XYZ file of N, CA, C and O in Angstrom:
496
model
N -118.503 -248.563 6.820
C -117.755 -247.769 5.871
C -117.447 -248.636 4.652
O -116.821 -249.680 4.761
N -117.894 -248.221 3.446
C -117.643 -249.040 2.268
C -116.164 -249.063 1.899
O -115.431 -248.122 2.161
N -115.770 -250.148 1.292
C -114.395 -250.296 0.826
C -114.388 -250.103 -0.682
O -114.773 -250.988 -1.435
N -113.961 -248.915 -1.145
C -113.946 -248.594 -2.564
C -112.678 -249.181 -3.187
O -111.656 -248.541 -3.244
N -112.778 -250.421 -3.644
C -111.599 -251.101 -4.159
C -111.491 -251.056 -5.668
O -110.527 -251.545 -6.237
N -112.461 -250.482 -6.360
C -112.406 -250.382 -7.812
C -112.254 -248.921 -8.205
O -113.050 -248.077 -7.805
N -111.214 -248.641 -8.983
C -110.973 -247.291 -9.500
C -111.311 -247.285 -10.977
O -110.786 -248.088 -11.743
N -112.183 -246.374 -11.366
C -112.591 -246.232 -12.760
C -112.034 -244.913 -13.264
O -112.353 -243.862 -12.721
N -111.184 -244.977 -14.283
C -110.531 -243.780 -14.808
C -110.972 -243.515 -16.241
O -110.978 -244.423 -17.076
N -111.350 -242.246 -16.488
C -111.721 -241.789 -17.824
C -111.053 -240.442 -18.044
O -111.298 -239.502 -17.284
N -110.192 -240.355 -19.040
C -109.529 -239.089 -19.376
C -108.888 -238.414 -18.162
O -109.004 -237.207 -17.976
N -108.260 -239.177 -17.294
C -107.553 -238.607 -16.153
C -108.401 -238.414 -14.910
O -107.875 -238.208 -13.825
N -109.723 -238.424 -15.023
C -110.594 -238.351 -13.845
C -110.816 -239.761 -13.305
O -110.875 -240.723 -14.065
N -110.977 -239.863 -11.980
C -111.127 -241.172 -11.348
C -112.370 -241.198 -10.469
O -112.644 -240.251 -9.738
N -113.122 -242.300 -10.557
C -114.239 -242.584 -9.659
C -113.859 -243.812 -8.847
O -113.079 -244.644 -9.311
N -114.431 -243.931 -7.671
C -114.213 -245.107 -6.831
C -115.541 -245.842 -6.664
O -116.570 -245.215 -6.408
N -115.503 -247.173 -6.821
C -116.706 -247.989 -6.680
C -116.445 -249.165 -5.760
O -115.328 -249.650 -5.643
N -117.525 -249.645 -5.144
C -117.452 -250.790 -4.250
C -117.514 -252.095 -5.040
O -116.843 -253.062 -4.710
N -118.309 -252.126 -6.124
C -118.528 -253.391 -6.828
C -118.659 -253.159 -8.326
O -119.191 -252.152 -8.772
N -118.180 -254.134 -9.100
C -118.345 -254.163 -10.554
C -118.942 -255.522 -10.896
O -118.434 -256.546 -10.462
N -120.028 -255.530 -11.664
C -120.651 -256.799 -12.054
C -120.860 -256.832 -13.565
O -120.992 -255.789 -14.201
N -120.884 -258.043 -14.098
C -121.198 -258.245 -15.506
C -120.094 -257.889 -16.471
O -120.337 -257.821 -17.669
N -118.889 -257.650 -15.997
C -117.787 -257.275 -16.882
C -117.318 -258.523 -17.606
O -116.440 -259.246 -17.160
N -117.962 -258.777 -18.725
C -117.647 -259.958 -19.511
C -117.858 -259.627 -20.976
O -118.541 -258.671 -21.314
N -117.270 -260.399 -21.808
C -117.425 -260.181 -23.235
C -117.557 -261.527 -23.929
O -117.187 -262.560 -23.382
N -118.100 -261.492 -25.088
C -118.256 -262.695 -25.892
C -118.153 -262.314 -27.349
O -118.004 -261.147 -27.692
N -118.231 -263.273 -28.181
C -118.133 -263.004 -29.612
C -119.522 -263.097 -30.208
O -120.194 -264.119 -30.095
N -119.944 -262.017 -30.840
C -121.238 -261.979 -31.515
C -121.027 -262.341 -32.983
O -119.947 -262.122 -33.531
N -122.037 -262.864 -33.642
C -121.919 -263.142 -35.077
C -121.632 -261.855 -35.851
O -122.021 -260.771 -35.424
N -120.930 -261.976 -36.961
C -120.648 -260.812 -37.795
C -121.951 -260.123 -38.169
O -122.938 -260.770 -38.483
N -121.954 -258.823 -38.129
C -123.149 -258.057 -38.453
C -124.085 -257.870 -37.266
O -125.085 -257.188 -37.376
N -123.758 -258.483 -36.139
C -124.593 -258.321 -34.948
C -124.240 -257.012 -34.264
O -123.464 -256.216 -34.776
N -124.753 -256.813 -33.078
C -124.551 -255.533 -32.394
C -123.076 -255.210 -32.213
O -122.251 -256.096 -32.014
N -122.758 -253.941 -32.269
C -121.376 -253.486 -32.196
C -120.853 -253.508 -30.766
O -119.690 -253.761 -30.527
N -121.702 -253.205 -29.809
C -121.276 -253.175 -28.410
C -121.604 -254.509 -27.756
O -122.763 -254.908 -27.694
N -120.592 -255.198 -27.283
C -120.828 -256.522 -26.709
C -120.253 -256.678 -25.316
O -120.066 -257.785 -24.849
N -119.965 -255.562 -24.633
C -119.541 -255.611 -23.236
C -120.535 -254.751 -22.464
O -120.682 -253.562 -22.739
N -121.252 -255.366 -21.539
C -122.194 -254.647 -20.684
C -121.803 -254.904 -19.244
O -121.531 -256.050 -18.871
N -121.766 -253.839 -18.427
C -121.364 -254.006 -17.037
C -122.005 -252.944 -16.167
O -122.503 -251.925 -16.671
N -121.999 -253.194 -14.864
C -122.599 -252.276 -13.898
C -121.604 -251.976 -12.791
O -120.972 -252.883 -12.254
N -121.471 -250.703 -12.474
C -120.644 -250.234 -11.364
C -121.600 -249.851 -10.238
O -122.592 -249.154 -10.480
N -121.314 -250.297 -9.017
C -122.232 -250.095 -7.908
C -121.575 -249.347 -6.766
O -120.420 -249.613 -6.433
N -122.346 -248.456 -6.145
C -121.959 -247.676 -4.970
C -120.633 -246.959 -5.185
O -119.603 -247.356 -4.676
N -120.700 -245.867 -5.939
C -119.492 -245.122 -6.265
C -119.578 -243.653 -5.920
O -120.643 -243.126 -5.620
N -118.420 -243.002 -5.978
C -118.326 -241.561 -5.768
C -117.379 -240.978 -6.812
O -116.440 -241.633 -7.249
N -117.663 -239.739 -7.205
C -116.776 -239.014 -8.105
C -116.885 -237.531 -7.790
O -117.817 -237.101 -7.128
N -115.930 -236.767 -8.252
C -115.931 -235.328 -8.020
C -117.105 -234.692 -8.757
O -117.356 -234.999 -9.918
N -117.806 -233.789 -8.079
C -118.987 -233.152 -8.657
C -118.640 -232.223 -9.805
O -119.464 -231.974 -10.665
N -117.440 -231.709 -9.848
C -117.073 -230.741 -10.879
C -116.050 -231.283 -11.880
O -115.408 -230.532 -12.575
N -115.893 -232.580 -11.946
C -114.901 -233.167 -12.836
C -115.437 -233.446 -14.222
O -116.646 -233.450 -14.478
N -114.514 -233.707 -15.148
C -114.880 -234.040 -16.519
C -115.705 -235.318 -16.588
O -116.580 -235.457 -17.438
N -115.412 -236.252 -15.702
C -116.131 -237.517 -15.695
C -117.615 -237.296 -15.414
O -118.480 -237.809 -16.116
N -117.914 -236.500 -14.415
C -119.319 -236.221 -14.087
C -119.977 -235.454 -15.228
O -121.138 -235.689 -15.566
N -119.250 -234.531 -15.859
C -119.792 -233.796 -17.001
C -120.140 -234.750 -18.142
O -121.170 -234.604 -18.801
N -119.252 -235.732 -18.394
C -119.506 -236.714 -19.446
C -120.763 -237.524 -19.132
O -121.620 -237.717 -19.992
N -120.899 -237.969 -17.892
C -122.091 -238.726 -17.501
C -123.341 -237.877 -17.672
O -124.390 -238.363 -18.085
N -123.235 -236.588 -17.367
C -124.380 -235.700 -17.482
C -124.842 -235.472 -18.906
O -126.016 -235.197 -19.157
N -123.954 -235.591 -19.879
C -124.319 -235.397 -21.280
C -124.800 -236.688 -21.933
O -125.221 -236.676 -23.087
N -124.750 -237.775 -21.230
C -125.072 -239.081 -21.811
C -126.544 -239.242 -22.169
O -126.896 -240.158 -22.890
N -127.392 -238.375 -21.702
C -128.818 -238.583 -21.915
C -129.360 -237.735 -23.057
O -130.540 -237.659 -23.281
N -128.473 -237.114 -23.826
C -128.885 -236.374 -25.018
C -129.034 -237.312 -26.200
O -129.016 -238.534 -26.069
N -129.143 -236.730 -27.377
C -129.302 -237.526 -28.592
C -128.056 -238.347 -28.909
O -128.142 -239.448 -29.417
N -126.880 -237.777 -28.624
C -125.630 -238.475 -28.914
C -124.705 -238.340 -27.720
O -124.574 -237.270 -27.144
N -124.058 -239.413 -27.380
C -123.088 -239.386 -26.292
C -121.734 -239.806 -26.849
O -121.650 -240.714 -27.682
N -120.708 -239.121 -26.409
C -119.360 -239.487 -26.843
C -118.949 -240.786 -26.166
O -119.106 -240.929 -24.956
N -118.465 -241.705 -26.957
C -117.936 -242.944 -26.386
C -116.524 -242.666 -25.915
O -115.772 -241.948 -26.570
N -116.163 -243.235 -24.771
C -114.839 -243.001 -24.206
C -114.209 -244.323 -23.788
O -114.896 -245.252 -23.382
N -112.892 -244.362 -23.881
C -112.151 -245.498 -23.345
C -111.992 -245.274 -21.848
O -111.837 -244.132 -21.391
N -112.038 -246.348 -21.085
C -111.864 -246.231 -19.643
C -111.142 -247.449 -19.110
O -111.005 -248.452 -19.790
N -110.663 -247.314 -17.879
C -110.027 -248.456 -17.220
C -110.704 -248.667 -15.878
O -111.116 -247.715 -15.210
N -110.840 -249.932 -15.504
C -111.397 -250.323 -14.216
C -110.323 -251.137 -13.527
O -109.928 -252.191 -14.019
N -109.834 -250.634 -12.391
C -108.734 -251.300 -11.691
C -109.180 -251.784 -10.322
O -109.802 -251.034 -9.565
N -108.830 -253.020 -10.021
C -109.017 -253.570 -8.678
C -107.769 -253.238 -7.888
O -106.651 -253.496 -8.347
N -107.945 -252.660 -6.695
C -106.802 -252.294 -5.856
C -106.681 -253.272 -4.702
O -107.600 -254.038 -4.412
N -105.521 -253.205 -4.024
C -105.363 -254.014 -2.822
C -106.232 -253.415 -1.717
O -106.822 -252.348 -1.893
N -106.318 -254.058 -0.570
C -107.232 -253.634 0.489
C -107.020 -252.189 0.927
O -107.974 -251.432 1.014
N -105.775 -251.740 1.173
C -105.599 -250.329 1.529
C -105.877 -249.376 0.368
O -106.195 -248.225 0.583
N -105.743 -249.842 -0.871
C -106.152 -249.040 -1.996
C -105.142 -248.535 -2.991
O -105.491 -248.340 -4.132
N -103.876 -248.274 -2.673
C -103.015 -247.648 -3.677
C -102.437 -248.597 -4.732
O -102.119 -248.174 -5.832
N -102.295 -249.857 -4.416
C -101.660 -250.794 -5.344
C -102.691 -251.409 -6.292
O -103.706 -251.946 -5.859
N -102.424 -251.327 -7.618
C -103.309 -251.926 -8.604
C -102.996 -253.410 -8.744
O -101.838 -253.796 -8.858
N -104.031 -254.247 -8.746
C -103.856 -255.689 -8.893
C -104.200 -256.155 -10.309
O -103.461 -256.914 -10.913
N -105.358 -255.713 -10.810
C -105.833 -256.077 -12.144
C -106.502 -254.842 -12.742
O -107.194 -254.109 -12.046
N -106.302 -254.630 -14.042
C -106.963 -253.525 -14.730
C -107.650 -254.052 -15.974
O -107.051 -254.772 -16.770
N -108.921 -253.711 -16.115
C -109.687 -254.019 -17.313
C -109.735 -252.745 -18.147
O -110.189 -251.694 -17.682
N -109.260 -252.807 -19.373
C -109.287 -251.664 -20.288
C -110.511 -251.831 -21.186
O -110.614 -252.816 -21.920
N -111.411 -250.884 -21.082
C -112.685 -250.949 -21.790
C -112.672 -249.908 -22.905
O -112.334 -248.749 -22.675
N -113.017 -250.332 -24.096
C -112.934 -249.462 -25.275
C -114.321 -249.030 -25.738
O -115.253 -249.840 -25.777
N -114.449 -247.747 -26.055
C -115.683 -247.163 -26.607
C -116.885 -247.392 -25.697
O -117.920 -247.899 -26.128
N -116.753 -246.991 -24.460
C -117.825 -247.165 -23.474
C -118.747 -245.954 -23.457
O -118.346 -244.842 -23.773
N -120.000 -246.207 -23.076
C -120.955 -245.126 -22.862
C -121.982 -245.580 -21.832
O -122.311 -246.751 -21.735
N -122.467 -244.637 -21.010
C -123.444 -244.975 -19.977
C -124.812 -245.256 -20.585
O -125.214 -244.594 -21.546
N -125.506 -246.249 -20.036
C -126.855 -246.561 -20.498
C -127.894 -246.344 -19.400
O -129.075 -246.226 -19.691
N -127.460 -246.306 -18.137
C -128.384 -246.112 -17.020
C -127.598 -245.637 -15.817
O -126.503 -246.129 -15.556
N -128.168 -244.677 -15.087
C -127.543 -244.216 -13.856
C -128.625 -244.062 -12.800
O -129.720 -243.585 -13.085
N -128.329 -244.534 -11.608
C -129.231 -244.388 -10.462
C -128.426 -243.781 -9.322
O -127.342 -244.260 -8.997
N -128.949 -242.706 -8.757
C -128.221 -242.000 -7.704
C -129.040 -241.950 -6.425
O -130.262 -241.818 -6.461
N -128.363 -242.053 -5.279
C -129.057 -241.867 -4.005
C -129.275 -240.370 -3.763
O -129.005 -239.546 -4.638
N -129.701 -240.010 -2.591
C -129.890 -238.605 -2.248
C -128.574 -237.861 -2.335
O -127.514 -238.390 -1.998
N -128.629 -236.618 -2.795
C -127.443 -235.786 -2.888
C -127.273 -234.990 -1.604
O -128.235 -234.622 -0.964
N -126.038 -234.717 -1.254
C -125.712 -233.968 -0.044
C -124.827 -232.799 -0.451
O -123.703 -232.998 -0.890
N -125.328 -231.570 -0.310
C -124.581 -230.397 -0.755
C -123.421 -230.051 0.154
O -122.637 -229.163 -0.144
N -123.273 -230.735 1.263
C -122.170 -230.453 2.176
C -120.860 -231.062 1.699
O -119.814 -230.807 2.257
N -120.917 -231.885 0.672
C -119.717 -232.554 0.183
C -119.505 -232.231 -1.288
O -120.450 -231.976 -2.018
N -118.268 -232.295 -1.739
C -117.930 -231.986 -3.128
C -117.835 -233.253 -3.970
O -117.102 -233.312 -4.929
N -118.551 -234.298 -3.566
C -118.554 -235.533 -4.323
C -119.987 -235.929 -4.625
O -120.914 -235.552 -3.911
N -120.167 -236.662 -5.687
C -121.480 -237.121 -6.102
C -121.528 -238.623 -5.892
O -120.627 -239.349 -6.309
N -122.579 -239.101 -5.247
C -122.735 -240.534 -5.018
C -123.528 -241.152 -6.170
O -124.463 -240.547 -6.692
N -123.128 -242.335 -6.556
C -123.805 -243.077 -7.620
C -124.199 -244.432 -7.060
O -123.343 -245.190 -6.603
N -125.491 -244.733 -7.079
C -125.951 -246.036 -6.604
C -125.572 -247.121 -7.614
O -124.998 -248.139 -7.252
N -125.902 -246.900 -8.889
C -125.536 -247.834 -9.949
C -125.306 -247.079 -11.248
O -126.042 -246.154 -11.572
N -124.312 -247.505 -11.976
C -124.006 -246.953 -13.295
C -123.826 -248.136 -14.241
O -122.920 -248.944 -14.059
N -124.728 -248.260 -15.201
C -124.655 -249.346 -16.174
C -124.102 -248.785 -17.471
O -124.488 -247.699 -17.899
N -123.172 -249.533 -18.073
C -122.512 -249.072 -19.290
C -122.441 -250.187 -20.325
O -122.492 -251.368 -19.975
N -122.299 -249.778 -21.579
C -122.019 -250.698 -22.677
C -120.715 -250.251 -23.312
O -120.357 -249.072 -23.260
N -120.024 -251.198 -23.923
C -118.745 -250.883 -24.563
C -118.503 -251.825 -25.719
O -119.148 -252.867 -25.836
N -117.543 -251.453 -26.538
C -117.229 -252.233 -27.722
C -116.392 -253.468 -27.393
O -116.635 -254.561 -27.879
N -115.351 -253.291 -26.554
C -114.470 -254.416 -26.245
C -113.731 -254.148 -24.951
O -113.777 -253.047 -24.407
N -113.024 -255.166 -24.459
C -112.205 -255.005 -23.258
C -111.021 -255.938 -23.310
O -111.012 -256.940 -24.027
N -109.994 -255.577 -22.530
C -108.828 -256.429 -22.365
C -108.454 -256.383 -20.884
O -108.881 -255.494 -20.152
N -107.649 -257.335 -20.455
C -107.292 -257.460 -19.041
C -105.779 -257.381 -18.905
O -105.037 -257.996 -19.688
N -105.331 -256.638 -17.912
C -103.896 -256.500 -17.612
C -103.669 -256.827 -16.143
O -104.287 -256.234 -15.262
N -102.779 -257.777 -15.876
C -102.435 -258.143 -14.498
C -101.169 -257.433 -14.108
O -100.184 -257.438 -14.842
N -101.153 -256.801 -12.940
C -99.988 -256.010 -12.495
C -99.079 -256.844 -11.623
O -99.428 -257.770 -11.017
């Protein structure tokens, strides 16, 4: 049974993930690319009918809305937040999904790769 210790919140909707990788930022030279935070969320679930899933579904058109999001590490049982990364102007760049199961009202995500403009860290 996976331990979903990362909560990703966008506009009030929440996804749960097992792992977050590459959440780092650096300083690019002036005039360089605008998005300098790239990260991957692995093995997650979200509600099939939520705004978050709708946003991910529109990401593959000509234009995708950038959204602010938060990624929180929880304690082992899950309700207590330990650290939260606030990510600004994020948008999905790649999504990989395992097989879908219509018996459940959740959508599984194998990997979700995103880019963002900036991030900050808050310790609880």
